[in-house]
Short mmCIF file of C-alpha atoms in Angstrom, two decimals:
data_model
loop_
_atom_site.label_atom_id
_atom_site.label_comp_id
_atom_site.label_asym_id
_atom_site.label_seq_id
_atom_site.Cartn_x
_atom_site.Cartn_y
_atom_site.Cartn_z
CA THR A 1 12.93 -51.82 51.37
CA GLU A 2 10.45 -51.56 48.45
CA LYS A 3 12.85 -53.55 46.13
CA TYR A 4 12.75 -51.07 43.29
CA ASP A 5 15.15 -52.02 40.52
CA GLY A 6 14.69 -49.13 38.05
CA PHE A 7 14.47 -45.29 38.42
CA ILE A 8 13.58 -42.52 35.90
CA THR A 9 14.52 -39.02 36.98
CA ASP A 10 13.63 -35.61 35.53
CA GLU A 11 16.16 -32.84 34.60
CA ASP A 12 16.46 -31.87 38.30
CA LEU A 13 17.39 -35.43 39.21
CA ARG A 14 14.07 -35.93 41.06
CA ILE A 15 12.80 -39.50 40.84
CA ARG A 16 9.56 -39.48 38.82
CA PHE A 17 8.97 -43.23 38.13
CA VAL A 18 10.25 -46.46 39.69
CA THR A 19 9.97 -50.10 38.57
CA ARG A 20 9.99 -53.38 40.44
CA ALA A 21 10.14 -56.97 39.25
CA THR A 22 7.19 -59.26 40.13
CA ASN A 23 7.46 -62.80 41.45
CA GLU A 24 6.04 -63.96 38.08
CA GLY A 25 8.86 -62.33 36.08
CA GLY A 26 6.85 -59.33 35.06
CA GLN A 27 7.34 -55.66 35.97
CA GLU A 28 5.39 -53.07 38.00
CA VAL A 29 5.77 -49.44 37.17
CA PHE A 30 4.95 -46.70 39.76
CA ARG A 31 4.68 -43.01 39.53
CA TYR A 32 6.78 -41.44 42.26
CA GLU A 33 5.82 -38.01 43.84
CA ASP A 34 6.57 -36.46 47.20
CA GLY A 35 8.11 -39.74 48.44
CA LYS A 36 5.06 -41.81 47.53
CA ALA A 37 4.68 -44.40 44.84
CA THR A 38 1.38 -44.99 43.09
CA PRO A 39 0.76 -47.77 40.61
CA PHE A 40 1.10 -46.58 36.98
CA ASP A 41 1.14 -49.87 34.98
CA SER A 42 1.75 -53.56 35.30
CA ILE A 43 3.52 -55.65 32.65
CA GLY A 44 3.30 -59.42 32.32
CA PHE A 45 6.27 -61.74 31.97
CA GLU A 46 5.86 -62.25 28.28
CA ASP A 47 6.24 -58.43 27.52
CA SER A 48 8.51 -57.54 30.40
CA GLN A 49 11.59 -57.23 28.16
CA THR A 50 9.98 -55.13 25.51
CA THR A 51 7.45 -52.96 27.38
CA GLY A 52 8.20 -50.11 29.86
CA PRO A 53 9.21 -46.49 30.35
CA SER A 54 12.22 -45.19 28.38
CA GLY A 55 12.57 -41.61 29.62
CA LEU A 56 11.00 -38.13 29.97
CA THR A 57 11.14 -35.03 27.98
CA ARG A 58 13.10 -32.26 29.59
CA ASP A 59 10.00 -30.46 30.88
CA GLY A 60 8.87 -33.69 32.53
CA LYS A 61 5.48 -33.51 30.94
CA THR A 62 5.83 -36.47 28.45
CA LEU A 63 6.95 -40.00 29.21
CA TYR A 64 8.29 -42.13 26.33
CA TRP A 65 7.22 -45.78 26.58
CA SER A 66 8.04 -48.93 24.68
CA GLU A 67 4.92 -51.04 24.11
CA SER A 68 4.63 -54.68 22.83
CA ARG A 69 1.41 -55.81 24.54
CA GLY A 70 -1.09 -56.94 21.96
CA ARG A 71 1.43 -56.47 19.23
CA ASN A 72 4.07 -58.64 17.45
CA THR A 73 6.75 -55.95 17.75
CA ALA A 74 7.49 -53.15 20.24
CA ALA A 75 6.29 -49.65 19.30
CA LEU A 76 7.36 -46.30 20.72
CA LEU A 77 4.64 -44.27 22.46
CA ALA A 78 4.57 -40.75 24.01
CA ILE A 79 2.35 -40.52 27.08
CA ASP A 80 1.00 -37.06 28.15
CA LEU A 81 1.39 -37.20 31.91
CA VAL A 82 -1.21 -34.49 32.48
CA GLY A 83 -4.04 -35.79 30.38
CA GLY A 84 -2.91 -39.37 30.01
CA LYS A 85 -3.30 -39.43 26.23
CA LYS A 86 -1.00 -41.86 24.42
CA LYS A 87 0.41 -41.02 21.02
CA LEU A 88 2.10 -43.54 18.67
CA ILE A 89 5.57 -42.26 17.71
CA GLY A 90 6.93 -45.17 15.75
CA GLU A 91 6.38 -48.76 14.84
CA ASP A 92 7.39 -51.48 12.32
CA SER A 93 5.69 -54.74 11.70
CA ARG A 94 9.06 -56.50 11.14
CA ALA A 95 11.04 -55.56 14.27
CA ASP A 96 11.00 -53.63 17.54
CA VAL A 97 11.69 -49.92 17.67
CA GLY A 98 15.20 -49.63 19.06
CA GLY A 99 17.30 -46.47 19.30
CA GLU A 100 16.23 -42.83 19.39
CA ILE A 101 17.56 -39.43 18.37
CA ARG A 102 16.38 -36.78 20.78
CA ASP A 103 16.48 -33.05 20.78
CA PRO A 104 19.11 -32.22 23.32
CA ALA A 105 17.34 -29.06 24.49
CA THR A 106 13.83 -30.52 24.79
CA GLY A 107 14.26 -34.24 25.05
CA VAL A 108 11.64 -34.69 22.30
CA VAL A 109 12.23 -37.78 20.06
CA LEU A 110 13.27 -36.60 16.57
CA ALA A 111 13.86 -40.00 14.95
CA TYR A 112 13.92 -43.74 15.92
CA SER A 113 15.60 -46.80 14.58
CA VAL A 114 14.39 -50.25 13.62
CA ASP A 115 16.89 -53.18 13.24
CA TYR A 116 15.46 -55.89 11.03
CA LEU A 117 18.26 -56.88 8.65
CA LYS A 118 20.23 -53.79 9.47
CA ASN A 119 19.70 -50.71 11.53
CA GLU A 120 17.34 -48.18 9.81
CA TRP A 121 16.60 -44.65 10.98
CA ARG A 122 13.16 -43.09 10.58
CA ALA A 123 12.42 -39.43 11.03
CA VAL A 124 9.69 -38.31 13.36
CA ASP A 125 10.46 -34.59 12.88
CA PRO A 126 10.47 -33.78 9.08
CA ALA A 127 13.49 -31.48 9.66
CA ILE A 128 15.62 -34.57 10.56
CA LYS A 129 14.82 -36.47 7.34
CA ALA A 130 17.43 -34.55 5.31
CA ASP A 131 20.12 -35.40 7.84
CA ILE A 132 19.21 -39.14 7.80
CA ASP A 133 19.18 -39.15 4.02
CA PHE A 134 22.60 -37.38 3.86
CA LEU A 135 24.19 -39.75 6.40
CA ASN A 136 22.79 -42.83 4.68
CA SER A 137 24.20 -41.58 1.40
CA ASN A 138 27.61 -40.67 2.68
CA LEU A 139 28.37 -43.37 5.24
CA LYS A 140 28.94 -47.01 4.40
CA GLY A 141 27.73 -49.67 6.77
CA GLN A 142 25.79 -48.57 9.85
CA TRP A 143 25.79 -45.36 11.91
CA ALA A 144 24.31 -43.85 15.04
CA VAL A 145 24.34 -40.48 16.81
CA GLN A 146 26.62 -40.73 19.87
CA SER A 147 26.43 -37.03 21.02
CA GLN A 148 25.01 -33.65 20.16
CA THR A 149 25.64 -30.05 20.93
CA ARG A 150 22.85 -28.37 22.89
CA ALA A 151 21.95 -26.36 19.80
CA ASN A 152 21.77 -29.66 17.87
CA ASN A 153 23.83 -28.24 15.02
CA ILE A 154 26.85 -30.63 15.47
CA TRP A 155 26.54 -34.43 15.94
CA LEU A 156 29.18 -37.03 16.78
CA ILE A 157 28.39 -40.01 14.58
CA GLY A 158 29.65 -43.55 15.34
CA ASN A 159 30.11 -45.34 12.03
CA ASP A 160 30.99 -48.90 11.25
CA PRO A 161 31.89 -49.05 7.58
CA ILE A 162 32.26 -52.91 7.81
CA THR A 163 35.22 -53.22 5.45
CA SER A 164 37.32 -50.68 7.42
CA PRO A 165 37.64 -50.09 11.20
CA PRO A 166 34.87 -48.29 13.13
CA ARG A 167 35.29 -44.52 13.39
CA VAL A 168 33.73 -41.39 14.82
CA MET A 169 32.78 -38.61 12.52
CA VAL A 170 31.90 -34.93 13.22
CA TYR A 171 28.66 -34.05 11.28
CA ASP A 172 27.85 -30.38 10.63
CA ARG A 173 24.08 -30.24 9.99
CA ALA A 174 24.02 -26.82 8.50
CA GLY A 175 27.03 -27.29 6.17
CA LYS A 176 26.10 -30.96 5.44
CA SER A 177 29.70 -31.99 6.00
CA LEU A 178 31.48 -34.96 7.59
CA THR A 179 34.93 -34.92 9.17
CA GLU A 180 36.65 -37.90 10.66
CA LEU A 181 37.47 -37.30 14.36
CA TYR A 182 39.20 -40.66 15.11
CA VAL A 183 39.41 -44.30 14.12
CA GLY A 184 38.65 -46.84 16.89
CA ARG A 185 41.29 -49.42 15.82
CA PRO A 186 43.88 -47.59 13.70
CA ALA A 187 46.10 -50.59 13.37
CA LEU A 188 43.41 -51.98 11.07
CA THR A 189 43.42 -48.99 8.79
CA GLY A 190 44.33 -50.18 5.22
CA LYS A 191 43.89 -53.80 6.09
CA THR A 192 41.55 -56.13 4.07
CA LEU A 193 38.46 -56.73 6.22
CA PRO A 194 35.68 -59.07 5.08
CA ALA A 195 32.39 -57.63 3.79
CA ILE A 196 29.41 -58.85 5.59
CA CYS A 197 25.62 -58.69 4.70
CA PRO A 198 22.30 -59.52 6.37
CA VAL A 199 20.72 -62.83 5.49
CA GLU A 200 17.14 -63.57 5.69
CA ILE A 201 16.17 -67.29 6.04
CA LYS A 202 12.61 -68.62 5.67
CA ALA A 203 11.53 -70.69 8.62
CA ARG A 204 9.56 -73.94 8.49
CA ASP A 205 6.35 -72.07 9.02
CA GLY A 206 6.88 -70.10 5.87
CA LEU A 207 7.81 -66.80 7.59
#
């Protein structure tokens, strides 16, 4: 009856935040506790696609939030739900912050991605930087973490090498090793696939 169209739950599947579209094309965000919704934030139409909640840490104390208001690109923030303090996690002047790598045990963001000409991963936790560097050096094309063990020692990596079919790799973080699990389109293995590359074109305004 309240016309909510989005829900964010905690680890116990309790609804913590709800969202609702406005008549003007924006979005209202409400904090939801004990069956009651209280206003948390209101987002105008121009930022409604790039601003809003993106999930909680497992302890439910921190809300991750995409924020583009007053900015040219969307940044990733962490909001302390007890004190209300906001912390900048990641940003890039060229493009919005996109994907995330989170600690599977805590839900804390360990790295984020920015896709300008190609997808680039940036470490938030210094311990993850060595993994990003290793994967960048050993995988052609683009990659993303698809799944992790709870101990976060094994990752399943989706990799598109561009000139060969997409595949899924098993990455052992401790041993720094990659093992192919399967190829998405095995019929294309060994076939000649065209190389592609990003192209940047200057617009009429000089940008």
